[in-house]
PDB file of C-alpha atoms in Angstrom:
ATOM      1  CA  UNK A   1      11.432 -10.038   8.624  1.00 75.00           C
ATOM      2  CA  UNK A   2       8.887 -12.238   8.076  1.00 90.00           C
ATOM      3  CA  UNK A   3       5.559 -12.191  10.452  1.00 93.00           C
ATOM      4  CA  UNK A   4       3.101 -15.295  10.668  1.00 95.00           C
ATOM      5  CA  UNK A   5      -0.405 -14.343  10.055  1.00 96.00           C
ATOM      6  CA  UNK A   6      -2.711 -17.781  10.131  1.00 94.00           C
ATOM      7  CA  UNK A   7      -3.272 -20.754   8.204  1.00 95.00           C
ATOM      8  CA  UNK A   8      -5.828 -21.553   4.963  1.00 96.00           C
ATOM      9  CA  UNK A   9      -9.023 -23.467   5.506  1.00 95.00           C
ATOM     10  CA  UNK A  10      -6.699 -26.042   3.793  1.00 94.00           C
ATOM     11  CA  UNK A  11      -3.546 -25.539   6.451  1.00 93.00           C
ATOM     12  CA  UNK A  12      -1.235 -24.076   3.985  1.00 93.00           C
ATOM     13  CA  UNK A  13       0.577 -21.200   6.315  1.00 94.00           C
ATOM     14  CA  UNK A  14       0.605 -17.973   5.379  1.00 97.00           C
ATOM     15  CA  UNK A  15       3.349 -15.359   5.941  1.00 96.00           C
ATOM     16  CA  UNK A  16       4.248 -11.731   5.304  1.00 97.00           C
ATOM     17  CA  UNK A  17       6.984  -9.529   4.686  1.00 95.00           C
ATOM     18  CA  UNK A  18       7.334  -6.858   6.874  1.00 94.00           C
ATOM     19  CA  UNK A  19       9.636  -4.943   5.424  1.00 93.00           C
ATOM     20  CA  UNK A  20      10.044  -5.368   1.453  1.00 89.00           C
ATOM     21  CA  UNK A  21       6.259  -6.300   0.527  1.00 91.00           C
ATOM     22  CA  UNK A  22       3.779  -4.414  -1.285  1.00 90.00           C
ATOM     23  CA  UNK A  23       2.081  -5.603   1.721  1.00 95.00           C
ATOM     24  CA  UNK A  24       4.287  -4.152   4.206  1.00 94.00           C
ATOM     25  CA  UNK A  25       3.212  -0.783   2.244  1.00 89.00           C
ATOM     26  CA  UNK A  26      -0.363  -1.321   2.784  1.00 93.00           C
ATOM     27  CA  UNK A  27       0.118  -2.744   6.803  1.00 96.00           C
ATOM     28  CA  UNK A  28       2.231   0.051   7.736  1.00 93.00           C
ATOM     29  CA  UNK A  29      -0.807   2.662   6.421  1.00 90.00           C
ATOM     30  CA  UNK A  30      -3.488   0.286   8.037  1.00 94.00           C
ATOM     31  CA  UNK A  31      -1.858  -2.080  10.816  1.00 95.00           C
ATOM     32  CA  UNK A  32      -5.688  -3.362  11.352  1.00 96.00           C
ATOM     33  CA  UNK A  33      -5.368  -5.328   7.990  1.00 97.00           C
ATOM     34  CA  UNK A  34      -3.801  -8.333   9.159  1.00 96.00           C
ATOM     35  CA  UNK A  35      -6.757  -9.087  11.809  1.00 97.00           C
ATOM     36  CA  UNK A  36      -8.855  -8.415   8.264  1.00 98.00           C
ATOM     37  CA  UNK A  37      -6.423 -10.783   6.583  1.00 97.00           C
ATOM     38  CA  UNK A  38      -6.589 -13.795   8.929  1.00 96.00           C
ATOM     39  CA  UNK A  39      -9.798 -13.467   8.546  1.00 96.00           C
ATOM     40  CA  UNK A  40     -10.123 -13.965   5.285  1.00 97.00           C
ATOM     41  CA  UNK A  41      -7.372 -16.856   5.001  1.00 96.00           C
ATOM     42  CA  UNK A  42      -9.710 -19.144   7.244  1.00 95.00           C
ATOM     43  CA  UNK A  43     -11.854 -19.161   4.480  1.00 95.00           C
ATOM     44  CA  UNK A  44      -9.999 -19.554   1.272  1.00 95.00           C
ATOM     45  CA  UNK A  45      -8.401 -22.491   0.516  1.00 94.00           C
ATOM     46  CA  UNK A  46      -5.318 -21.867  -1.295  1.00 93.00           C
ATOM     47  CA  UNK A  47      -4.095 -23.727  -4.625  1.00 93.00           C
ATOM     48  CA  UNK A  48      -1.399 -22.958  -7.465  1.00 93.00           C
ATOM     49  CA  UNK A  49       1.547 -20.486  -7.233  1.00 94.00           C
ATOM     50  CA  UNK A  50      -0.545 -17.594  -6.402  1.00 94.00           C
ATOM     51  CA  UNK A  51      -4.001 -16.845  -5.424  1.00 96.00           C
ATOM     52  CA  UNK A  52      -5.751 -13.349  -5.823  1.00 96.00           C
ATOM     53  CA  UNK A  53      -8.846 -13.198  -3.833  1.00 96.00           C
ATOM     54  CA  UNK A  54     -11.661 -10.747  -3.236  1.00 97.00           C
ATOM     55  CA  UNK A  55     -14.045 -11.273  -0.455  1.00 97.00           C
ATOM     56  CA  UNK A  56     -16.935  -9.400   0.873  1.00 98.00           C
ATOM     57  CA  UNK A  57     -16.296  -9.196   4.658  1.00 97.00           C
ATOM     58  CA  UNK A  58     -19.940  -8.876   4.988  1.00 97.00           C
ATOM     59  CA  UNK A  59     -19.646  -5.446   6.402  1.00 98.00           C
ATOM     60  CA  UNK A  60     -18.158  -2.237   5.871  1.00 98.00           C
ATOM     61  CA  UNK A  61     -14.354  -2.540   6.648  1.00 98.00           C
ATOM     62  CA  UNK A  62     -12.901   1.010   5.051  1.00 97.00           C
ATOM     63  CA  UNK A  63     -12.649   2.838   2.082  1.00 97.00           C
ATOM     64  CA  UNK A  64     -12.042   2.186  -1.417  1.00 97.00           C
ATOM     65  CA  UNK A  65      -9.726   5.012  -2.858  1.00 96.00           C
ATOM     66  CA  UNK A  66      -9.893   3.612  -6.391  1.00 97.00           C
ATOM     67  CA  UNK A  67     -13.320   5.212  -8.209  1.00 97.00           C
ATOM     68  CA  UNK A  68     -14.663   5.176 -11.747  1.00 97.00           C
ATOM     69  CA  UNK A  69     -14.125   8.251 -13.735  1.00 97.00           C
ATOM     70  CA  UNK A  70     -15.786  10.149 -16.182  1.00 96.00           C
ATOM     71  CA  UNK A  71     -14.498  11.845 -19.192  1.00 94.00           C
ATOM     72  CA  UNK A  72     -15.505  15.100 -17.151  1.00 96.00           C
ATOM     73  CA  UNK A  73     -12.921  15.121 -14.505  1.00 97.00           C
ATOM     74  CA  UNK A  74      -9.268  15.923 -14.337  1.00 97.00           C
ATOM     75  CA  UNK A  75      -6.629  13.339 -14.719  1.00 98.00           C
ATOM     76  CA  UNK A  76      -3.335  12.656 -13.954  1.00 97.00           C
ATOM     77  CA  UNK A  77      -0.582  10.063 -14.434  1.00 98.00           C
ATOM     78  CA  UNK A  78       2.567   9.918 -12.453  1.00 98.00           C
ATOM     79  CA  UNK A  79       4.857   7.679 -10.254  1.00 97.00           C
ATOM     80  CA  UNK A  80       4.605   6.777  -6.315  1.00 94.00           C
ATOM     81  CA  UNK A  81       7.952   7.027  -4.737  1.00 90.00           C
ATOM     82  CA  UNK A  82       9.959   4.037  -5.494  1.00 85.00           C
ATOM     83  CA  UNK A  83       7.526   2.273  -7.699  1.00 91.00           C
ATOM     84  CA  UNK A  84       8.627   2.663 -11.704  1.00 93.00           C
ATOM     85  CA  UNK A  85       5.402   2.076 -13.290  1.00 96.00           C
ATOM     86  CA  UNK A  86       2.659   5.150 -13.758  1.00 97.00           C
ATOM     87  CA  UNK A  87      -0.291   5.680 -11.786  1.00 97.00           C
ATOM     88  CA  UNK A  88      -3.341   7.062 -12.928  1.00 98.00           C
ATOM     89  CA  UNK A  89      -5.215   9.447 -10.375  1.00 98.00           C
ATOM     90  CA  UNK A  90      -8.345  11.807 -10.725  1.00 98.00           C
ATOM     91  CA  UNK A  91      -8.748  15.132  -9.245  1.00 96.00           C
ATOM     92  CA  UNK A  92     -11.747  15.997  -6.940  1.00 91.00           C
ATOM     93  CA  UNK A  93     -12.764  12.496  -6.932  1.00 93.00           C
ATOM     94  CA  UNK A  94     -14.506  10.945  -3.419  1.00 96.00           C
ATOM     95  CA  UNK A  95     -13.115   7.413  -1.631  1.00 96.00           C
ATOM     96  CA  UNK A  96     -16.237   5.250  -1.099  1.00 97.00           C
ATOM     97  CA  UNK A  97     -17.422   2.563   1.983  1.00 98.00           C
ATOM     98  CA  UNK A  98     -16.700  -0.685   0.836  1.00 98.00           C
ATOM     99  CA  UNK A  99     -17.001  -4.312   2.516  1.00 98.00           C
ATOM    100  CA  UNK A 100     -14.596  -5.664   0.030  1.00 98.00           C
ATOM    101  CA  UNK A 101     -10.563  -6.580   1.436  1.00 98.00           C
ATOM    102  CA  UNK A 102      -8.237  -8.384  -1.656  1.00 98.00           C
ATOM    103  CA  UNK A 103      -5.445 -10.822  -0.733  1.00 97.00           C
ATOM    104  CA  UNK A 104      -2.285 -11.539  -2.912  1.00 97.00           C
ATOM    105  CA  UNK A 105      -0.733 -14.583  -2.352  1.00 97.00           C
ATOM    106  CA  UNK A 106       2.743 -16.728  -3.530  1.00 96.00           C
ATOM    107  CA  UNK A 107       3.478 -19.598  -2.698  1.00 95.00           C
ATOM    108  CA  UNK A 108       7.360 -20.112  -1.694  1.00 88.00           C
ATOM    109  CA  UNK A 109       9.814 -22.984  -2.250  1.00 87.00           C
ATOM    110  CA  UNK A 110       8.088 -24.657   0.927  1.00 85.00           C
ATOM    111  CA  UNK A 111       4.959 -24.978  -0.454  1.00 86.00           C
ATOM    112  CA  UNK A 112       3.863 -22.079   2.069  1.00 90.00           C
ATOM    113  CA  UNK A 113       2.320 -18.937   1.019  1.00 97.00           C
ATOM    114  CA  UNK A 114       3.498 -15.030   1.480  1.00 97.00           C
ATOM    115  CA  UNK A 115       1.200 -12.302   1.782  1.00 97.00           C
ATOM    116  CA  UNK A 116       2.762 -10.383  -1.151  1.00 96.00           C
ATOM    117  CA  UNK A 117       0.087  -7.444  -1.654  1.00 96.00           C
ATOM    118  CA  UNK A 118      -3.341  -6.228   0.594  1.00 97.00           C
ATOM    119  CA  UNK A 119      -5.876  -3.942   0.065  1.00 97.00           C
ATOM    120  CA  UNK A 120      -8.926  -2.718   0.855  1.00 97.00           C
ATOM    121  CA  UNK A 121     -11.321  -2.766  -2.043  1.00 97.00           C
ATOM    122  CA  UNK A 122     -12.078  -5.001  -5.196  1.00 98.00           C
ATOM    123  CA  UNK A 123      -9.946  -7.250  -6.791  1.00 97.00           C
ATOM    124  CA  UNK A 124      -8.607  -5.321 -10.225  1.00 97.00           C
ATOM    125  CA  UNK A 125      -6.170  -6.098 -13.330  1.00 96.00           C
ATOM    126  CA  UNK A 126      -2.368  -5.132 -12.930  1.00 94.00           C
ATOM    127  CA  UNK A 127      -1.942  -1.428 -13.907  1.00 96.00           C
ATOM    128  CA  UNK A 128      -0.629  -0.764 -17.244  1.00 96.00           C
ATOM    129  CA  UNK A 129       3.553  -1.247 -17.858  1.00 94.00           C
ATOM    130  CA  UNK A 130       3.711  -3.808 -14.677  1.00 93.00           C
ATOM    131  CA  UNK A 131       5.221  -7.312 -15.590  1.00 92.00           C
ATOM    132  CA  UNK A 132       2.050  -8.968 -14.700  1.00 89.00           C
ATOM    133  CA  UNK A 133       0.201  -6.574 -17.177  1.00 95.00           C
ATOM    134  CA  UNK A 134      -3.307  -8.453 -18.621  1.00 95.00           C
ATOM    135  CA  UNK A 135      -5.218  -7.826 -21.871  1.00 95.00           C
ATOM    136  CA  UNK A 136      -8.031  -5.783 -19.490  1.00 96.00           C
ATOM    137  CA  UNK A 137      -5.184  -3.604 -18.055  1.00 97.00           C
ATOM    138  CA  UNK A 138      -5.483  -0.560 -19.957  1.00 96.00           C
ATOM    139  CA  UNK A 139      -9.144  -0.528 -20.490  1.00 96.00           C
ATOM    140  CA  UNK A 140      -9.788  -0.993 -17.113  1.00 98.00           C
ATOM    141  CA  UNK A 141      -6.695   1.717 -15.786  1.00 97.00           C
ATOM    142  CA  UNK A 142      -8.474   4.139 -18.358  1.00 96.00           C
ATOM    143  CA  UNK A 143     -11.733   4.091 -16.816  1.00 97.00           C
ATOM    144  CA  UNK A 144     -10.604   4.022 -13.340  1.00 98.00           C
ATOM    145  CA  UNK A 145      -8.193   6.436 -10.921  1.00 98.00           C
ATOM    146  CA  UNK A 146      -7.125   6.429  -7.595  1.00 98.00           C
ATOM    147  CA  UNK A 147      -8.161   9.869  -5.891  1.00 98.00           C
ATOM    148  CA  UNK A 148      -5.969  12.036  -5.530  1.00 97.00           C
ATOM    149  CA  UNK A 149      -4.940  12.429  -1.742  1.00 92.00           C
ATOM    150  CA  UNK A 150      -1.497  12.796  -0.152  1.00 88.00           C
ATOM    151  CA  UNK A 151       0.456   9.724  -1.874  1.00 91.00           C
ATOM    152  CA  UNK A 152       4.111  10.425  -2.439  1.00 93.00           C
ATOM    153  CA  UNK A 153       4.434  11.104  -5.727  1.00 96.00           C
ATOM    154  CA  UNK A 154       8.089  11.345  -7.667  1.00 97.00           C
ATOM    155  CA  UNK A 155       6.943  15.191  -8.783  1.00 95.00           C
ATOM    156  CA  UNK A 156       9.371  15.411 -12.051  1.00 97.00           C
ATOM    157  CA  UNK A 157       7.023  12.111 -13.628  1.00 97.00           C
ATOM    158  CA  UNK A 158       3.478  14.083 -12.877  1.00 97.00           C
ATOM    159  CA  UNK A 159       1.758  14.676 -16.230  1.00 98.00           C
ATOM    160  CA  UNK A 160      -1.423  14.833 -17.725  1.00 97.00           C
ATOM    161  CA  UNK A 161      -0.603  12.697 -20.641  1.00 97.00           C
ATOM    162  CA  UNK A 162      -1.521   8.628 -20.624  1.00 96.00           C
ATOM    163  CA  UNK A 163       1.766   7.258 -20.795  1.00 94.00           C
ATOM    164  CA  UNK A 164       0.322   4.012 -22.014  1.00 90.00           C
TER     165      UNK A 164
END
């Protein structure tokens, strides 16, 4: 089911996936971010097979769950519920007020774009063992975690030990 959100500053029209996305993940935790996202498509204009953007709304918007860690605090890897690629997370560690909200965009054989992922917070590198993996990946995934909170975790892949 796909759900029209708005148009780019350069008309290209922008859908999402209501059901299958990463997106549709995000949306269904946070309805309000497709008011944040038409927001921000009025202002991009969108080129090339897909487009990762990070804008400052100007103001705070939520929180950012992903923090800097140090070699102090306790860390753990594991997997979300139906995702197959490990997640690092830190113990103990505090969500922070951000004005930052990151768009994923792909363009489809129309020339149109999908929402395909949302978030609030700053634009980062894939995670470790993803297909879209980058050379800053693991430095980055090693000196960052998501805190801890009540994500659904698959419990038999929780470990201590950096799988990557």
């Amino acid at each position: 089911m796909k759900h029209t959100i708005g148009q780019t500053r350069n008309g290209m029209q922008v859908q999402v996936d209501l059901i299958g996305s990463q997106a549709a993940r995000h949306i269904a935790q946070q309805p309000r971010l497709l008011m944040l996202a038409k927001e921000v498509l009025e202002k991009i204009a969108a080129k090339g097979a897909t487009v990762n953007v990070e804008c400052d709304m100007g103001r705070p918007i939520g929180y950012s769950f992903l923090v800097a860690t140090k070699d102090t605090d306790t860390i753990l890897y594991a997997r979300l519920l139906k995702d197959e690629i490990y997640t690092r997370f830190v113990k103990n560690g505090k969500p922070f007020s951000t004005p930052y909200l990151t768009v994923s965009l792909t363009q489809d054989k129309d020339n149109n774009y999908e929402l395909s992922d949302i978030w609030i917070g700053r634009l980062t590198p894939p995670r470790p063992g993803s297909v879209n993996e980058t050379t800053e990946s693991r430095s980055y995934w090693l000196e960052h975690a998501f805190v801890l909170d009540n994500q659904p975790l698959q419990l038999r892949t929780v470990t201590k030990t950096c799988p990557y």
